[in-house]
Short mmCIF file of C-alpha atoms in Angstrom, two decimals:
data_model
loop_
_atom_site.label_atom_id
_atom_site.label_comp_id
_atom_site.label_asym_id
_atom_site.label_seq_id
_atom_site.Cartn_x
_atom_site.Cartn_y
_atom_site.Cartn_z
CA MET A 15 -34.15 -3.18 26.85
CA GLU A 16 -30.64 -2.62 26.76
CA ASN A 17 -28.07 -4.62 24.96
CA LYS A 18 -25.23 -5.53 27.02
CA ARG A 19 -23.09 -4.00 24.00
CA ASP A 20 -24.66 -1.01 24.27
CA HIS A 21 -21.79 1.89 24.61
CA PHE A 22 -19.50 -1.02 23.94
CA TYR A 23 -16.54 2.00 23.57
CA LYS A 24 -17.39 3.35 27.14
CA LYS A 25 -16.51 0.24 28.94
CA SER A 26 -13.12 -0.61 30.54
CA TYR A 27 -10.98 -3.31 28.57
CA GLU A 28 -11.82 -5.73 30.62
CA GLN A 29 -15.55 -5.70 30.46
CA ARG A 30 -15.33 -5.07 26.77
CA LEU A 31 -13.33 -8.64 27.17
CA SER A 32 -15.72 -10.36 29.36
CA LEU A 33 -18.12 -9.65 26.87
CA ILE A 34 -16.36 -10.89 23.92
CA ALA A 35 -15.55 -13.84 25.73
CA GLU A 36 -19.17 -14.80 26.45
CA ALA A 37 -20.00 -13.82 23.53
CA ALA A 38 -17.80 -16.06 21.66
CA ASN A 39 -17.35 -19.20 24.58
CA LEU A 40 -13.23 -17.97 24.48
CA SER A 41 -11.25 -20.76 26.17
CA LYS A 42 -9.03 -19.56 28.74
CA ALA A 43 -6.18 -20.56 26.25
CA GLN A 44 -7.60 -18.46 23.54
CA LEU A 45 -7.98 -15.30 25.95
CA ASP A 46 -4.81 -15.56 27.54
CA LEU A 47 -3.20 -14.76 24.18
CA LEU A 48 -5.28 -12.16 23.52
CA GLY A 49 -3.38 -10.93 26.42
CA ARG A 50 0.07 -11.68 25.66
CA SER A 51 -0.27 -10.12 21.84
CA LEU A 52 -1.89 -6.68 23.52
CA ASN A 53 -0.27 -3.80 23.59
CA PRO A 54 -2.04 -0.92 25.26
CA ARG A 55 -0.25 1.63 23.07
CA SER A 56 -2.34 0.68 20.17
CA GLY A 57 -5.72 2.05 21.87
CA GLU A 58 -4.33 5.27 20.84
CA LEU A 59 -5.19 4.40 17.54
CA ILE A 60 -8.16 2.68 17.38
CA GLU A 61 -11.32 2.34 19.52
CA ASN A 62 -12.40 -0.61 21.37
CA ASN A 63 -8.93 -1.87 20.83
CA LEU A 64 -8.62 -5.88 21.57
CA THR A 65 -5.15 -6.87 21.16
CA ASP A 66 -2.58 -6.37 18.20
CA TYR A 67 -2.73 -8.73 15.02
CA PRO A 68 1.18 -9.87 14.95
CA LEU A 69 2.44 -9.80 11.25
CA PRO A 70 5.67 -11.28 9.95
CA GLU A 71 8.56 -9.17 9.05
CA GLY A 72 11.28 -9.62 6.29
CA ILE A 73 13.73 -7.60 4.60
CA ALA A 74 14.23 -7.36 0.58
CA VAL A 75 18.34 -6.84 0.20
CA GLY A 76 19.85 -5.76 -2.64
CA LEU A 77 17.29 -2.59 -3.38
CA VAL A 78 19.76 -0.08 -5.68
CA VAL A 79 18.12 2.95 -5.81
CA ASN A 80 19.80 6.00 -7.80
CA GLY A 81 22.97 4.44 -7.28
CA HIS A 82 22.35 4.08 -2.99
CA GLU A 83 21.56 0.13 -1.95
CA HIS A 84 18.88 -0.11 1.22
CA LEU A 85 17.74 -3.28 2.63
CA VAL A 86 13.88 -2.84 2.27
CA PRO A 87 11.78 -4.13 5.54
CA MET A 88 8.39 -5.80 4.35
CA VAL A 89 5.43 -6.61 6.59
CA THR A 90 3.39 -9.26 5.18
CA GLU A 91 1.97 -12.72 5.35
CA GLU A 92 2.29 -14.36 2.38
CA PRO A 93 5.23 -16.60 1.30
CA SER A 94 7.75 -15.46 -1.33
CA VAL A 95 7.02 -12.47 -1.34
CA ILE A 96 10.32 -11.70 -0.05
CA ALA A 97 12.23 -13.45 -1.73
CA ALA A 98 11.02 -12.83 -5.01
CA ALA A 99 11.63 -8.83 -4.13
CA SER A 100 15.06 -9.50 -3.67
CA ASN A 101 15.57 -11.73 -6.37
CA GLY A 102 14.36 -8.74 -8.11
CA ALA A 103 16.38 -6.03 -6.94
CA LYS A 104 19.71 -8.02 -7.67
CA LEU A 105 17.96 -8.79 -11.68
CA LEU A 106 17.46 -4.56 -11.50
CA SER A 107 21.11 -3.80 -9.24
CA ALA A 108 23.52 -3.52 -12.35
CA GLY A 109 24.68 0.44 -12.57
CA ALA A 110 23.24 2.62 -10.83
CA GLY A 111 20.04 0.36 -10.24
CA ILE A 112 16.57 1.30 -10.69
CA HIS A 113 16.42 5.12 -11.67
CA CYS A 114 13.66 7.05 -9.66
CA SER A 115 12.45 10.14 -9.65
CA VAL A 116 9.34 12.09 -7.82
CA PRO A 117 8.25 15.46 -10.53
CA ASP A 118 5.83 16.95 -7.91
CA ASN A 119 4.15 15.87 -4.78
CA LEU A 120 1.17 17.41 -3.98
CA VAL A 121 -1.67 16.41 -2.68
CA SER A 122 -5.63 16.98 -3.52
CA GLY A 123 -8.86 17.35 -2.07
CA GLN A 124 -12.42 18.39 -3.26
CA ILE A 125 -15.12 20.79 -2.36
CA ILE A 126 -18.54 19.12 -4.05
CA VAL A 127 -20.53 22.15 -4.39
CA LYS A 128 -24.81 21.39 -6.03
CA ASP A 129 -27.10 23.33 -7.89
CA ALA A 130 -24.56 26.28 -8.28
CA ASP A 131 -23.80 28.68 -11.65
CA PRO A 132 -21.16 27.09 -12.36
CA HIS A 133 -19.50 29.79 -14.84
CA GLN A 134 -19.96 31.82 -11.87
CA VAL A 135 -18.07 29.81 -9.55
CA THR A 136 -15.20 29.16 -11.58
CA LYS A 137 -15.40 33.31 -12.40
CA PHE A 138 -14.87 33.42 -8.58
CA VAL A 139 -12.43 30.75 -7.35
CA HIS A 140 -10.12 32.49 -10.31
CA ASP A 141 -10.53 35.70 -9.45
CA TYR A 142 -10.09 34.93 -5.54
CA GLN A 143 -7.34 32.22 -6.28
CA GLN A 144 -4.85 33.79 -3.65
CA GLN A 145 -7.36 35.07 -0.47
CA LEU A 146 -8.48 31.22 -1.45
CA ILE A 147 -5.40 29.92 -1.10
CA GLN A 148 -4.30 32.55 2.25
CA ILE A 149 -8.10 31.17 3.59
CA ALA A 150 -6.42 27.37 3.41
CA ASP A 151 -3.04 28.32 4.82
CA GLN A 152 -4.44 30.42 7.47
CA SER A 153 -6.72 27.49 8.68
CA HIS A 154 -3.30 24.93 9.30
CA PRO A 155 -0.52 27.72 9.31
CA SER A 156 2.55 25.06 10.69
CA VAL A 157 2.14 23.19 7.44
CA LEU A 158 4.37 26.92 6.10
CA LYS A 159 6.77 25.90 8.43
CA TYR A 160 7.73 23.09 6.28
CA GLY A 161 8.00 24.80 3.00
CA GLY A 162 4.40 23.40 2.21
CA GLY A 163 1.21 25.01 2.13
CA ALA A 164 -2.13 25.20 -0.62
CA LYS A 165 -0.86 25.93 -4.32
CA GLY A 166 -4.45 26.41 -6.41
CA LEU A 167 -7.64 25.56 -6.60
CA ASP A 168 -9.23 24.26 -10.09
CA VAL A 169 -12.66 23.71 -10.82
CA ARG A 170 -14.12 21.03 -12.27
CA ILE A 171 -17.76 20.52 -14.07
CA LEU A 172 -19.10 17.34 -12.57
CA SER A 173 -22.93 17.22 -14.14
CA LYS A 174 -25.51 19.93 -14.22
CA GLN A 175 -26.11 19.09 -10.54
CA PHE A 176 -22.86 19.20 -9.16
CA LEU A 177 -19.66 20.82 -9.58
CA SER A 178 -15.81 20.36 -7.87
CA VAL A 179 -13.81 22.96 -6.18
CA ASP A 180 -10.48 20.82 -5.99
CA LEU A 181 -7.55 22.10 -3.87
CA LEU A 182 -3.77 21.21 -4.47
CA VAL A 183 -1.12 21.39 -1.46
CA ASP A 184 2.00 21.23 -0.65
CA THR A 185 1.73 18.58 2.79
CA GLY A 186 5.35 18.95 3.33
CA GLU A 187 6.60 15.59 5.22
CA ALA A 188 3.04 14.37 5.56
CA MET A 189 1.33 12.19 4.22
CA GLY A 190 -1.42 15.25 4.89
CA ALA A 191 -5.09 13.75 5.36
CA ASN A 192 -5.68 16.09 8.35
CA ILE A 193 -3.72 18.86 6.81
CA ILE A 194 -6.03 18.87 3.69
CA ASN A 195 -9.37 18.31 5.26
CA THR A 196 -9.06 21.19 7.68
CA MET A 197 -7.93 23.65 4.47
CA LEU A 198 -11.06 22.56 2.54
CA GLU A 199 -13.64 22.63 5.23
CA ALA A 200 -12.20 26.65 6.00
CA VAL A 201 -12.71 27.27 2.36
CA SER A 202 -16.03 25.40 1.81
CA ASN A 203 -17.20 27.55 4.68
CA TRP A 204 -16.45 30.70 2.88
CA LEU A 205 -17.32 29.87 -0.33
CA SER A 206 -20.58 29.26 0.69
CA GLU A 207 -20.64 32.83 2.69
CA GLN A 208 -19.56 34.48 -0.45
CA LEU A 209 -21.85 32.77 -3.03
CA THR A 210 -24.48 31.41 -0.76
CA VAL A 211 -23.88 28.53 -2.57
CA GLU A 212 -24.60 24.69 -1.03
CA THR A 213 -21.59 22.62 -0.40
CA THR A 214 -22.21 18.91 -0.02
CA MET A 215 -18.81 17.58 1.55
CA ALA A 216 -15.04 19.15 1.52
CA ILE A 217 -12.79 15.82 1.54
CA LEU A 218 -9.40 14.50 0.37
CA THR A 219 -9.66 12.33 -2.43
CA ASN A 220 -7.50 9.46 -2.81
CA PHE A 221 -7.12 9.60 -6.25
CA VAL A 222 -3.27 10.79 -6.65
CA ASP A 223 -1.87 12.20 -10.20
CA GLN A 224 0.46 14.72 -9.01
CA ALA A 225 2.61 12.51 -6.54
CA ILE A 226 3.83 10.01 -8.63
CA VAL A 227 7.29 8.41 -8.37
CA GLU A 228 8.81 7.70 -12.27
CA VAL A 229 10.36 4.32 -11.70
CA SER A 230 12.79 2.81 -14.81
CA GLY A 231 15.04 -0.53 -14.29
CA LYS A 232 16.94 -2.41 -16.62
CA VAL A 233 18.03 -6.07 -16.60
CA ALA A 234 21.08 -7.47 -19.06
CA MET A 235 18.91 -9.79 -21.20
CA ALA A 236 21.82 -12.25 -20.48
CA LYS A 237 20.99 -12.27 -17.02
CA LEU A 238 17.38 -13.89 -17.57
CA GLY A 239 18.43 -17.20 -18.91
CA THR A 240 17.05 -20.70 -17.33
CA LYS A 241 17.83 -24.22 -18.05
CA SER A 242 15.00 -24.52 -21.19
CA LEU A 243 15.06 -21.07 -21.68
CA SER A 244 17.58 -18.61 -23.36
CA GLY A 245 18.10 -15.20 -21.75
CA PRO A 246 16.19 -13.89 -25.12
CA GLN A 247 13.27 -16.14 -25.02
CA VAL A 248 12.65 -14.75 -21.64
CA ALA A 249 13.01 -11.62 -21.98
CA GLN A 250 10.53 -11.58 -25.03
CA LYS A 251 7.67 -14.20 -22.84
CA ILE A 252 7.91 -10.92 -20.01
CA ALA A 253 7.72 -8.30 -22.87
CA ASP A 254 4.56 -10.60 -24.34
CA ALA A 255 2.74 -10.73 -20.93
CA SER A 256 3.37 -6.58 -19.88
CA GLN A 257 1.40 -5.78 -23.01
CA VAL A 258 -1.23 -8.74 -22.49
CA ALA A 259 -1.64 -6.60 -19.37
CA GLN A 260 -2.23 -3.59 -21.45
CA LEU A 261 -5.11 -5.26 -23.22
CA ASP A 262 -6.39 -7.36 -20.08
CA ILE A 263 -8.44 -6.51 -17.10
CA ARG A 264 -8.39 -9.49 -15.77
CA ARG A 265 -4.06 -10.16 -16.63
CA ALA A 266 -3.39 -6.16 -15.20
CA THR A 267 -5.64 -6.81 -11.72
CA THR A 268 -3.09 -9.55 -11.54
CA HIS A 269 -0.34 -8.20 -13.00
CA ASN A 270 -0.84 -5.27 -10.52
CA LYS A 271 -1.33 -6.97 -7.91
CA GLY A 272 2.15 -8.42 -7.76
CA ILE A 273 3.23 -5.11 -7.88
CA MET A 274 1.92 -3.81 -5.06
CA ASN A 275 2.44 -6.90 -3.11
CA GLY A 276 5.93 -4.97 -2.36
CA VAL A 277 4.51 -1.76 -2.44
CA ASP A 278 1.99 -2.60 0.06
CA ALA A 279 4.52 -4.89 2.26
CA ALA A 280 7.14 -1.72 2.74
CA VAL A 281 3.98 0.88 2.84
CA MET A 282 3.32 -0.72 6.45
CA ALA A 283 6.37 -1.26 7.71
CA PHE A 284 7.06 2.56 7.12
CA GLY A 285 3.51 2.82 8.92
CA ASN A 286 1.37 4.27 6.69
CA ASP A 287 -1.70 3.92 5.25
CA TRP A 288 -1.67 0.76 2.40
CA ARG A 289 -5.17 1.22 1.54
CA ALA A 290 -4.67 4.75 0.91
CA VAL A 291 -1.80 3.48 -1.88
CA GLU A 292 -3.93 0.93 -3.20
CA SER A 293 -6.58 2.74 -3.68
CA ALA A 294 -4.90 5.69 -5.35
CA ALA A 295 -2.63 2.71 -7.41
CA HIS A 296 -5.57 1.14 -8.78
CA ALA A 297 -7.32 4.02 -9.78
CA PHE A 298 -4.38 5.71 -11.33
CA ALA A 299 -4.14 2.39 -13.40
CA ALA A 300 -7.68 2.97 -15.00
CA ARG A 301 -7.22 6.60 -15.83
CA SER A 302 -7.46 6.16 -19.48
CA GLY A 303 -10.91 4.52 -19.01
CA SER A 304 -9.40 1.62 -19.52
CA TYR A 305 -7.71 -0.60 -16.25
CA GLN A 306 -3.69 -1.51 -17.42
CA GLY A 307 -1.21 -2.92 -16.06
CA LEU A 308 1.19 0.03 -13.84
CA SER A 309 4.13 -1.04 -15.64
CA THR A 310 5.85 -1.99 -19.07
CA TRP A 311 8.80 -4.10 -20.25
CA GLU A 312 9.92 -4.09 -23.55
CA ILE A 313 13.07 -5.07 -25.12
CA ASP A 314 15.80 -2.39 -25.90
CA GLU A 315 19.12 -4.11 -28.16
CA ASP A 316 19.94 -6.43 -25.21
CA GLN A 317 18.40 -5.17 -22.42
CA LEU A 318 14.94 -5.80 -20.85
CA VAL A 319 13.26 -2.42 -19.54
CA GLY A 320 10.57 -1.44 -17.10
CA ARG A 321 8.85 1.42 -16.75
CA MET A 322 6.53 2.43 -14.18
CA SER A 323 4.66 5.61 -12.84
CA LEU A 324 3.03 5.17 -9.95
CA PRO A 325 1.75 6.92 -6.89
CA VAL A 326 2.43 6.79 -3.74
CA PRO A 327 0.73 9.11 -1.59
CA ILE A 328 2.41 7.96 2.25
CA GLY A 329 4.35 10.43 4.17
CA PHE A 330 7.48 10.58 6.25
CA VAL A 331 6.70 12.11 9.79
CA GLY A 332 2.92 11.84 11.83
CA GLY A 333 -0.17 9.75 11.43
CA ALA A 334 0.71 6.17 12.84
CA SER A 335 4.26 6.01 13.00
CA LYS A 336 4.38 8.47 15.38
CA VAL A 337 2.93 5.48 17.58
CA LEU A 338 4.59 3.03 15.79
CA PRO A 339 8.12 2.53 17.15
CA LEU A 340 9.22 -0.44 14.16
CA ALA A 341 8.29 2.16 11.68
CA GLY A 342 11.03 4.41 12.44
CA ILE A 343 13.32 1.46 13.52
CA ASN A 344 12.42 0.44 10.27
CA LYS A 345 13.40 3.59 8.53
CA GLN A 346 16.35 3.50 9.73
CA ILE A 347 17.24 -0.20 8.56
CA ALA A 348 16.31 1.46 4.88
CA GLN A 349 18.13 4.37 5.25
CA ILE A 350 15.65 7.16 4.08
CA GLY A 351 15.46 10.66 5.62
CA ASN A 352 12.32 12.14 3.97
CA SER A 353 9.16 11.36 2.30
CA ARG A 354 10.74 11.23 -1.35
CA GLU A 355 13.51 9.17 -0.72
CA GLU A 356 10.00 6.85 0.83
CA MET A 357 8.51 7.28 -1.68
CA GLN A 358 11.52 5.99 -4.25
CA VAL A 359 12.27 3.33 -2.45
CA VAL A 360 8.94 1.59 -2.00
CA ALA A 361 8.14 2.16 -6.03
CA ALA A 362 11.15 0.67 -6.91
CA LEU A 363 10.31 -2.39 -4.89
CA GLY A 364 7.02 -2.56 -6.56
CA LEU A 365 8.87 -2.82 -9.92
CA ALA A 366 11.40 -5.57 -8.73
CA GLN A 367 8.82 -7.35 -7.38
CA ASN A 368 7.34 -7.10 -10.73
CA LEU A 369 10.03 -8.57 -12.52
CA ALA A 370 10.02 -11.33 -10.47
CA ALA A 371 6.67 -12.46 -10.31
CA LEU A 372 6.48 -11.75 -14.86
CA LYS A 373 10.07 -13.69 -14.99
CA ALA A 374 8.80 -16.93 -12.89
CA LEU A 375 5.14 -17.10 -14.44
CA VAL A 376 6.47 -16.96 -17.95
CA THR A 377 9.06 -19.89 -17.21
CA ASP A 378 8.79 -22.41 -14.19
CA GLY A 379 5.09 -21.04 -13.48
CA ILE A 380 4.38 -19.29 -10.26
CA GLN A 381 3.45 -21.96 -7.97
CA LYS A 382 7.16 -23.69 -8.29
CA GLY A 383 9.00 -20.54 -5.90
CA HIS A 384 5.31 -20.93 -3.98
CA MET A 385 5.54 -24.24 -3.20
CA ASN A 386 8.21 -24.90 -1.37
CA LEU A 387 7.03 -22.45 1.78
CA GLN A 388 3.87 -23.31 1.46
CA LEU A 389 4.58 -26.99 2.64
CA ARG A 390 6.68 -25.28 5.32
CA SER A 391 3.43 -23.65 6.14
CA LEU A 392 1.73 -26.92 5.72
CA ALA A 393 3.99 -29.19 8.39
CA LEU A 394 3.94 -26.14 10.64
CA SER A 395 0.39 -25.71 10.92
CA ASN A 396 0.23 -29.44 11.18
CA GLY A 397 2.20 -29.52 14.37
CA THR A 398 5.42 -29.44 12.78
CA THR A 399 8.16 -28.35 15.47
CA MET A 400 11.45 -26.81 13.92
CA GLN A 401 13.76 -29.32 14.52
CA GLU A 402 11.32 -31.79 12.98
CA LEU A 403 10.76 -29.52 9.72
CA PRO A 404 13.32 -30.36 7.60
CA VAL A 405 12.11 -33.95 6.80
CA VAL A 406 8.48 -33.44 6.73
CA VAL A 407 8.88 -30.74 3.88
CA ARG A 408 11.32 -33.08 1.89
CA LYS A 409 8.24 -35.90 2.48
CA LEU A 410 6.18 -33.35 1.08
CA GLN A 411 7.57 -32.42 -1.54
CA GLY A 412 7.97 -35.30 -2.85
CA MET A 413 3.93 -36.15 -2.96
CA ASP A 414 1.73 -34.51 -5.33
CA HIS A 415 -1.04 -33.95 -3.04
CA PRO A 416 0.09 -32.79 -0.02
CA SER A 417 -2.43 -32.62 3.01
CA SER A 418 -3.28 -31.92 6.49
CA GLN A 419 -3.46 -36.09 6.74
CA THR A 420 -0.16 -36.77 5.70
CA VAL A 421 1.57 -33.99 7.41
CA LYS A 422 0.46 -35.80 10.54
CA GLU A 423 0.98 -39.48 9.27
CA ILE A 424 4.35 -38.31 8.20
CA LEU A 425 4.77 -36.85 12.50
CA LYS A 426 3.41 -40.28 14.01
CA THR A 427 5.56 -42.45 11.86
CA LEU A 428 8.55 -39.67 13.11
CA ARG A 429 8.18 -39.20 16.36
CA ARG A 430 7.31 -43.60 17.14
#
């Protein structure tokens, strides 16, 4: 018996919506909301398109990178992230601000070879290196127009059974997933024919060690003081927190999540694959065999100095950015003109985010900064209008344990 949802992808939008509405018992108001949020162009990006799921976009201000100030669009639903990024950027804005460099911008992929003589494969790849590069380039010749192309191959022994033939590619201004996958398949086919070996798969890797942004920034300790702590005391606490993130995986995970709060939000705003950046960052944090914080903070005379090496595998052209019009506008707002500038702004934002989070954590505690925004969210989610919001939030601030019920009671009193 045929299921009504068989061949779901072949059905019209109206048919799919009707099946979903029936299965989930959606109301007319809910269906209207799905329809209002629908952008038909999104069907060019994903399968079985239903609607668009909007997320808030804001602007981090005051981020100075290599002497140039940027406004950075950020897409996030988390309260206080943008405020923290702006605060961290301000602290690091003295002089030329945050210094960033991108020594290389290469992506890589691997061809997995099974049950082959490792010496034979290694010698073959070495002897025929230029021919293999030529085969890769010929499979995707358009990348050569922009100064890119295959740059080299290497062989790694994974086990007695498996080898990895690794291909390095300069994909120009594109993130390059399609480029490198096409090249890998061409090289894989030729290797199989020439060596009569079995290749298990040919695919890019999201591990990135040659598209790294080197980031550093410093802030005068005098700028870090609070009502209860001197600047040097705060600086020492931040340095201590940084050191703990190098020692303890539990702290390192949260430390890095704070960095990625800023990174992901900017990557999304620029129309790039934030999941690829996340996976690359966390794998890089564990490259030594122990998962550690991506950034470090140390005291140098009267300065607190932060340093970070961060993989940022993103592109300036192609991919989803072609069909997401806001991505182009956001790049214009940020005043970036190529992939290296984009990578640097993203990584610098991550360092600024990290500084602000650590400063909050070791001084007032992380909840104080979150609380006002969380109270606003609590009030709005329980029916508070924008006109009522200031009064409701003030009343909630005076309560030990504000809840949905207390919001409703406040509104009931206000509306009498």
